[in-house]
Coordinates of C-alpha atoms and ligand atoms in Angstrom, one line a residue:
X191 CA 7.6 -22.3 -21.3
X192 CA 6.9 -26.0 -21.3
X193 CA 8.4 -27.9 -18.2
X194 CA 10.9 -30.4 -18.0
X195 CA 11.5 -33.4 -15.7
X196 CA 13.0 -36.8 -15.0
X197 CA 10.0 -38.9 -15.0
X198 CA 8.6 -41.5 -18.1
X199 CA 6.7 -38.2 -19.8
X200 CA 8.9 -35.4 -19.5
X201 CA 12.1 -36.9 -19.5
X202 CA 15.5 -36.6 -21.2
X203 CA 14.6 -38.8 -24.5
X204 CA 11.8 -35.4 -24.9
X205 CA 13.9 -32.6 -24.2
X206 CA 14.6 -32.3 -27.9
X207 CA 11.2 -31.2 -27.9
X208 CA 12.1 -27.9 -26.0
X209 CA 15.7 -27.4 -27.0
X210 CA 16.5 -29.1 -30.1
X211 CA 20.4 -28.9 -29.7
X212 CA 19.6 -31.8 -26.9
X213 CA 19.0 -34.4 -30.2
X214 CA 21.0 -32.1 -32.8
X215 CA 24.1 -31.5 -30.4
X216 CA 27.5 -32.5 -31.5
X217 CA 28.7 -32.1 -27.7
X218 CA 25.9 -32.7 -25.6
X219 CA 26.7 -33.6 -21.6
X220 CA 26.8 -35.6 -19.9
X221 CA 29.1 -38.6 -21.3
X222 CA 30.5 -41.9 -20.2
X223 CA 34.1 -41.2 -19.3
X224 CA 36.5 -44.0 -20.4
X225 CA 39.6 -43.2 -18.5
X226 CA 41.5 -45.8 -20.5
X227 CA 41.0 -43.6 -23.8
X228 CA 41.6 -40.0 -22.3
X229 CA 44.7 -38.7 -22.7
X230 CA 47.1 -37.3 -20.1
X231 CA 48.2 -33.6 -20.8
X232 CA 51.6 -33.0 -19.2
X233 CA 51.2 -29.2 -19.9
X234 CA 48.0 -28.9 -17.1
X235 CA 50.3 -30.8 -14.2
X236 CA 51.9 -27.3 -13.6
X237 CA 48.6 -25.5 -13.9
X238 CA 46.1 -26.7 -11.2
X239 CA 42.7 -25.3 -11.2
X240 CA 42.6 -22.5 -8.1
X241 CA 39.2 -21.4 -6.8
X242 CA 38.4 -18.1 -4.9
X243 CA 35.6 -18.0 -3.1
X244 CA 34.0 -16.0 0.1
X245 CA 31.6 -18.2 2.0
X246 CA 29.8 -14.5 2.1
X247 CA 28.9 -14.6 -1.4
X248 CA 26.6 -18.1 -1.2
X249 CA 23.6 -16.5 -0.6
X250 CA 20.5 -19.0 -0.3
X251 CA 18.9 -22.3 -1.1
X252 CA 16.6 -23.1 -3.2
X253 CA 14.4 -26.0 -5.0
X254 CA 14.3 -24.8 -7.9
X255 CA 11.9 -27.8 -8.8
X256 CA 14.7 -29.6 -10.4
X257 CA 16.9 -29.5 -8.0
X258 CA 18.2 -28.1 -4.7
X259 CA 20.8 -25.1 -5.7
X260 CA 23.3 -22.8 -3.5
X261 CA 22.6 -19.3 -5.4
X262 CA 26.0 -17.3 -5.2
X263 CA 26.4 -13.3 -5.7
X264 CA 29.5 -14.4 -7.2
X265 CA 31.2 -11.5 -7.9
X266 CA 34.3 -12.1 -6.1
X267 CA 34.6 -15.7 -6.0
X268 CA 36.0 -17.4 -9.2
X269 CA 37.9 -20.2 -10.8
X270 CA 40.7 -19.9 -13.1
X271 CA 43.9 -21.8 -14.0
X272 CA 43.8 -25.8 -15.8
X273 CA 42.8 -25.6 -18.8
X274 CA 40.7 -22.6 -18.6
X275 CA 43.5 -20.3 -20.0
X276 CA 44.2 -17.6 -19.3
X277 CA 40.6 -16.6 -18.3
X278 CA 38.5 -16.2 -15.1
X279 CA 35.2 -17.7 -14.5
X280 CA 32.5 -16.5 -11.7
X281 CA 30.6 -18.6 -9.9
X282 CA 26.7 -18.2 -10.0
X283 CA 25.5 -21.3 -8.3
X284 CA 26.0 -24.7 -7.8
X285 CA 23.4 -27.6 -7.4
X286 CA 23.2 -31.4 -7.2
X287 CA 22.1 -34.2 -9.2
X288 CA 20.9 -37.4 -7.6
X289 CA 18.9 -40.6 -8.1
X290 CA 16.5 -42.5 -5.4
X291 CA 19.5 -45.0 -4.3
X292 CA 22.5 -45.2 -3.8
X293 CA 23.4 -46.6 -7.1
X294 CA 22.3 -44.1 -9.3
X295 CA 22.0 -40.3 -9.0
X296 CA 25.1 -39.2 -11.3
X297 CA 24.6 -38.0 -14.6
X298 CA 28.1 -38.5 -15.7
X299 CA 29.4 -42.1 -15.7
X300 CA 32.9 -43.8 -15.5
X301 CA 33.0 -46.7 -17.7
X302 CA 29.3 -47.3 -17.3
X303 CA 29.3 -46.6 -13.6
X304 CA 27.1 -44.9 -12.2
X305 CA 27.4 -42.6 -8.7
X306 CA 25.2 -41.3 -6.5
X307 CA 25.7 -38.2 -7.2
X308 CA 27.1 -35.6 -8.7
X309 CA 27.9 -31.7 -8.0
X310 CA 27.9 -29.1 -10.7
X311 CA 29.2 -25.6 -9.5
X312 CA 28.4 -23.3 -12.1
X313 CA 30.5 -20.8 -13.6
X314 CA 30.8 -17.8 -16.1
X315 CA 33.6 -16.4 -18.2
X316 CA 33.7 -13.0 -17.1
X317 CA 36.9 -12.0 -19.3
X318 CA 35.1 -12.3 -22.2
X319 CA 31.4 -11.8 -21.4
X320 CA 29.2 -9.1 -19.3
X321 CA 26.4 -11.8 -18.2
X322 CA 26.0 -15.2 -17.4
X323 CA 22.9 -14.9 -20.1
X324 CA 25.0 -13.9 -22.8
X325 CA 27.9 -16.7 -21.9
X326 CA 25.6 -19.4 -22.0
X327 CA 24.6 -18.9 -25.4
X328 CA 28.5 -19.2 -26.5
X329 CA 31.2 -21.7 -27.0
X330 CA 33.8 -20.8 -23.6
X331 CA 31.3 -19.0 -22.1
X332 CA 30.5 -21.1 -19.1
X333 CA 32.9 -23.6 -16.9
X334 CA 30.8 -26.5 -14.4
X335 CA 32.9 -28.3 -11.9
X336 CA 31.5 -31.6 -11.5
X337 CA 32.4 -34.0 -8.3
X338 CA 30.7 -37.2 -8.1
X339 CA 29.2 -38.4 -4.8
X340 CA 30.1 -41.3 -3.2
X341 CA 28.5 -43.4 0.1
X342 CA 30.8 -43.4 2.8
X343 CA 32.2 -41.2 5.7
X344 CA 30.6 -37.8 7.2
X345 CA 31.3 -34.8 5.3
X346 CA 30.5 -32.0 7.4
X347 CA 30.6 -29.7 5.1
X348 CA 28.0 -31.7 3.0
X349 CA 26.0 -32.2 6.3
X350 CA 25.3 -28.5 7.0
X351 CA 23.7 -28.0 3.3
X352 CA 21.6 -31.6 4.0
X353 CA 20.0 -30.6 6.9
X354 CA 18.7 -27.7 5.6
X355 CA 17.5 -29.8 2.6
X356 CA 14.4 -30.3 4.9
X357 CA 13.2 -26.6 4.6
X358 CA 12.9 -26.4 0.8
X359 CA 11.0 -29.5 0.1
X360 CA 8.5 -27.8 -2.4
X361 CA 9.4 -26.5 -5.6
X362 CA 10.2 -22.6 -4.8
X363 CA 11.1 -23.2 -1.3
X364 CA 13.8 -20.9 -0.2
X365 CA 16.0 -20.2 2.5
X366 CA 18.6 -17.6 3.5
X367 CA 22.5 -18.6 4.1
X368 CA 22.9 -16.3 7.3
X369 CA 25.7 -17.5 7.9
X370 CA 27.0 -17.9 4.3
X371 CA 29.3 -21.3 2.7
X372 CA 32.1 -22.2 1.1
X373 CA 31.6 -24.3 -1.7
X374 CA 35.4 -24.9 -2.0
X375 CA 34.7 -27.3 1.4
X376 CA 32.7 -29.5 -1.3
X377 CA 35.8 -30.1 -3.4
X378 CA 38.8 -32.2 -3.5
X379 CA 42.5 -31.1 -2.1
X380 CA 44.1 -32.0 -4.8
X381 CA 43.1 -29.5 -8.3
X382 CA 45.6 -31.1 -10.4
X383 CA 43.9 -34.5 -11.5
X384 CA 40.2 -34.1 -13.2
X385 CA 38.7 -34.9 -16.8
X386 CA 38.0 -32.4 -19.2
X387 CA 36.2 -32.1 -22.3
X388 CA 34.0 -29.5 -24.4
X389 CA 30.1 -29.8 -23.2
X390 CA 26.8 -28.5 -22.6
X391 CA 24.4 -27.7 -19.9
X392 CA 23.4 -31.1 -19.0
X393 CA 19.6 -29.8 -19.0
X394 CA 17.4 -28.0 -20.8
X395 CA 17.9 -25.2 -22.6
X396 CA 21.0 -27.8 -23.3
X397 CA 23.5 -25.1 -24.8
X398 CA 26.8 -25.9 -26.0
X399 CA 28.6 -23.5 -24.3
X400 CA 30.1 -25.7 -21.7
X401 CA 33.8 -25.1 -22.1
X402 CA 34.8 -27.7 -19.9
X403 CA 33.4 -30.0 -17.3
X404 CA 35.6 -30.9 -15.0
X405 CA 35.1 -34.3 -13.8
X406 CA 37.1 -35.6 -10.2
X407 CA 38.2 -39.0 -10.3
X408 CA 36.1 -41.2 -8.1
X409 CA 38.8 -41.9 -6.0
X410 CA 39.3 -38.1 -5.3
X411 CA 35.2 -38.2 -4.7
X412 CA 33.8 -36.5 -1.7
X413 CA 32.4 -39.5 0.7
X414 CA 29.5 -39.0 2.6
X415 CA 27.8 -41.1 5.3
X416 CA 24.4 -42.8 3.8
X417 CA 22.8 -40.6 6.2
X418 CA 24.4 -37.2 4.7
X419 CA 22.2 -38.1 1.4
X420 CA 19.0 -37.2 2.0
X421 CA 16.8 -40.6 2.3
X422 CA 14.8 -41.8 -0.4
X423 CA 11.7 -40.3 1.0
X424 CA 13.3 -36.7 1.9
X425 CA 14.0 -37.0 -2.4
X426 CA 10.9 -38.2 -3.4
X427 CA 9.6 -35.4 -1.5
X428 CA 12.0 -32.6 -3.2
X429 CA 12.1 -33.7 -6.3
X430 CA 10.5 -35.5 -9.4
X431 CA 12.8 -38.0 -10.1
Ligands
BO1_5 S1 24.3 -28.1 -15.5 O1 25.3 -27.7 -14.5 O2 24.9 -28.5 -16.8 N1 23.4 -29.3 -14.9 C1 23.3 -26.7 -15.8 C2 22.1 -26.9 -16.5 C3 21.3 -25.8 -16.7 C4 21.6 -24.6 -16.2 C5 22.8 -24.4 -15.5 C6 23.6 -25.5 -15.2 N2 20.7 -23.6 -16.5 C7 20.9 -22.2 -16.3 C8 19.6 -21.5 -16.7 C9 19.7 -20.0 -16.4 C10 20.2 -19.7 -15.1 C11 21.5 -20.4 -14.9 C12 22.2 -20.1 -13.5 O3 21.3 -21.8 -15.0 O4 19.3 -21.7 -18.0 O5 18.4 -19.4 -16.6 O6 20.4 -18.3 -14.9 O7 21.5 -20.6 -12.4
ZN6 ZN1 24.0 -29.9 -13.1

C-alpha cells in the first residue's frame, strides 16, 4: 500500500490519491467548528456521554509512524449515552495529533483556531457490528472522542504517557503498559457539553463511517505544562510532520 504523510509530497491535498472518498466525501473530518452556528439540543442535557474503561485493558504504545497510539484490548471498556443512542461503542485505541509548536497541532479548528493538539479515542459499535473492520466501512459504525490540547498546567495523567514518548521514537517502536492506563484521566469532568456531527476518519483510508466526533469545548480542554508536550525536537524525531 502506498504511504501517507504530513509533509509537502504526501500530504493531505494527495490523499485522494489513495482513498478517493478524501476528495469525493460529502462528510469528510476534520471541520472548522463555528459554535455561533451549532445548535443546542435540549434532549442530550439529560443524556451525558458515560465511559467505562479498565486501565487493564490499555495495553501498549506504539508509533505507528503516524502517530504515537495507546492500543486497548477493549473488550470491556466502552462509551455509550449522548447522542450515541441507544448503542455501545468499544474502545480500540486512542492516539494524538500534533504540530511542531504550540500553535498548531489540532486537526479540528474553532472558528479558525487552531490548538495544539488534539486526542482521538477510537471507538467501535459493537451492538451492531462483530469487528472494528467491518464498522469502519459503515455509516454508525465507529464513535472518536476528540479533546483538543491546550498549553498550560501539569497534567499528570498526560505526563506518564509523555515520558514514555521517548522509547518509541522510531516508526514501530513499541512498549508494554505494565502497569496499564486510564484513558478516562485524559478527558473532561464534565460529559454533558461537546460538539457533534456525522464524520470520517480524519486519515487515510478516510471512511465515512464516523458517527460522531465529539469535540470538548476549549474551555473544558485538558491543559498541560509546555513541558508535558513533547519538545519540537522529541516530534521531529517521532514523527513526519
Ligand atoms: S482518526 O481518529 O479519525 N484520526 C482515525 C483515523 C484512521 C484510523 C483510525 C482513526 N484508522 C484505522 C485503521 C485500521 C485500524 C484502526 C484502529 O484504525 O484503518 O486499520 O485497525 O487502530
Ligand atoms: Zn486521529
Amino acid at each position: 500500500a502506498q504511504s501517507w504523510g504530513y509533509t509537502k509530497q504526501d500530504g493531505p491535498h494527495t490523499w485522494g490519491q489513495i482513498a478517493p472518498i478524501a476528495d469525493s466525501g460529502k462528510r469528510q473530518s476534520p471541520i472548522d467548528i463555528i459554535p455561533r452556528e451549532a445548535t443546542y439540543q435540549e434532549a442530550l442535557a439529560s443524556r451525558p456521554l458515560r465511559t467505562i474503561y479498565l486501565p487493564q485493558n490499555s495495553k501498549s504504545v506504539i508509533n505507528n509512524g503516524h502517530s504515537i497510539q495507546v492500543c486497548i484490548d477493549g473488550a470491556d471498556s466502552c462509551l455509550t449515552g449522548g447522542p450515541l443512542e441507544d448503542d455501545r461503542y468499544e474502545i480500540v485505541q486512542f492516539h494524538f495529533h500534533w504540530g511542531t509548536t504550540s500553535k498548531t497541532g489540532s486537526e479540528h479548528t474553532i472558528d479558525g483556531r487552531q490548538y495544539a493538539g488534539e486526542l482521538h479515542l477510537v471507538h467501535y459499535n459493537t451492538t451492531k457490528f462483530s469487528s472494528f473492520a467491518d464498522a469502519a466501512k459503515s455509516a454508525g459504525g465507529l464513535a472518536v472522542l476528540g479533546v483538543f490540547l491546550t498549553p498550560g498546567s501539569e497534567n499528570a495523567s498526560l505526563d506518564k504517557l509523555t515520558k514514555l514518548m521517548s522509547r518509541v521514537q522510531n516508526s514501530g517502536d513499541s512498549l508494554d503498559l505494565q502497569d496499564g492506563f486510564d484513558p478516562a484521566s485524559l478527558l473532561p469532568a464534565d460529559k454533558t457539553r461537546f460538539w457533534s456531527y456525522p464524520g470520517s476518519l480524519t486519515t487515510p483510508p478516510c471512511f465515512e463511517s464516523v458517527n460522531l466526533d465529539c469535540l470538548q469545548g476549549p474551555d473544558r480542554s485538558i491543559r498541560t505544562t509546555a513541558g508535558a508536550v513533547p519538545s519540537t525536537e522529541d516530534r521531529k524525531s517521532m514523527l513526519p510532520c
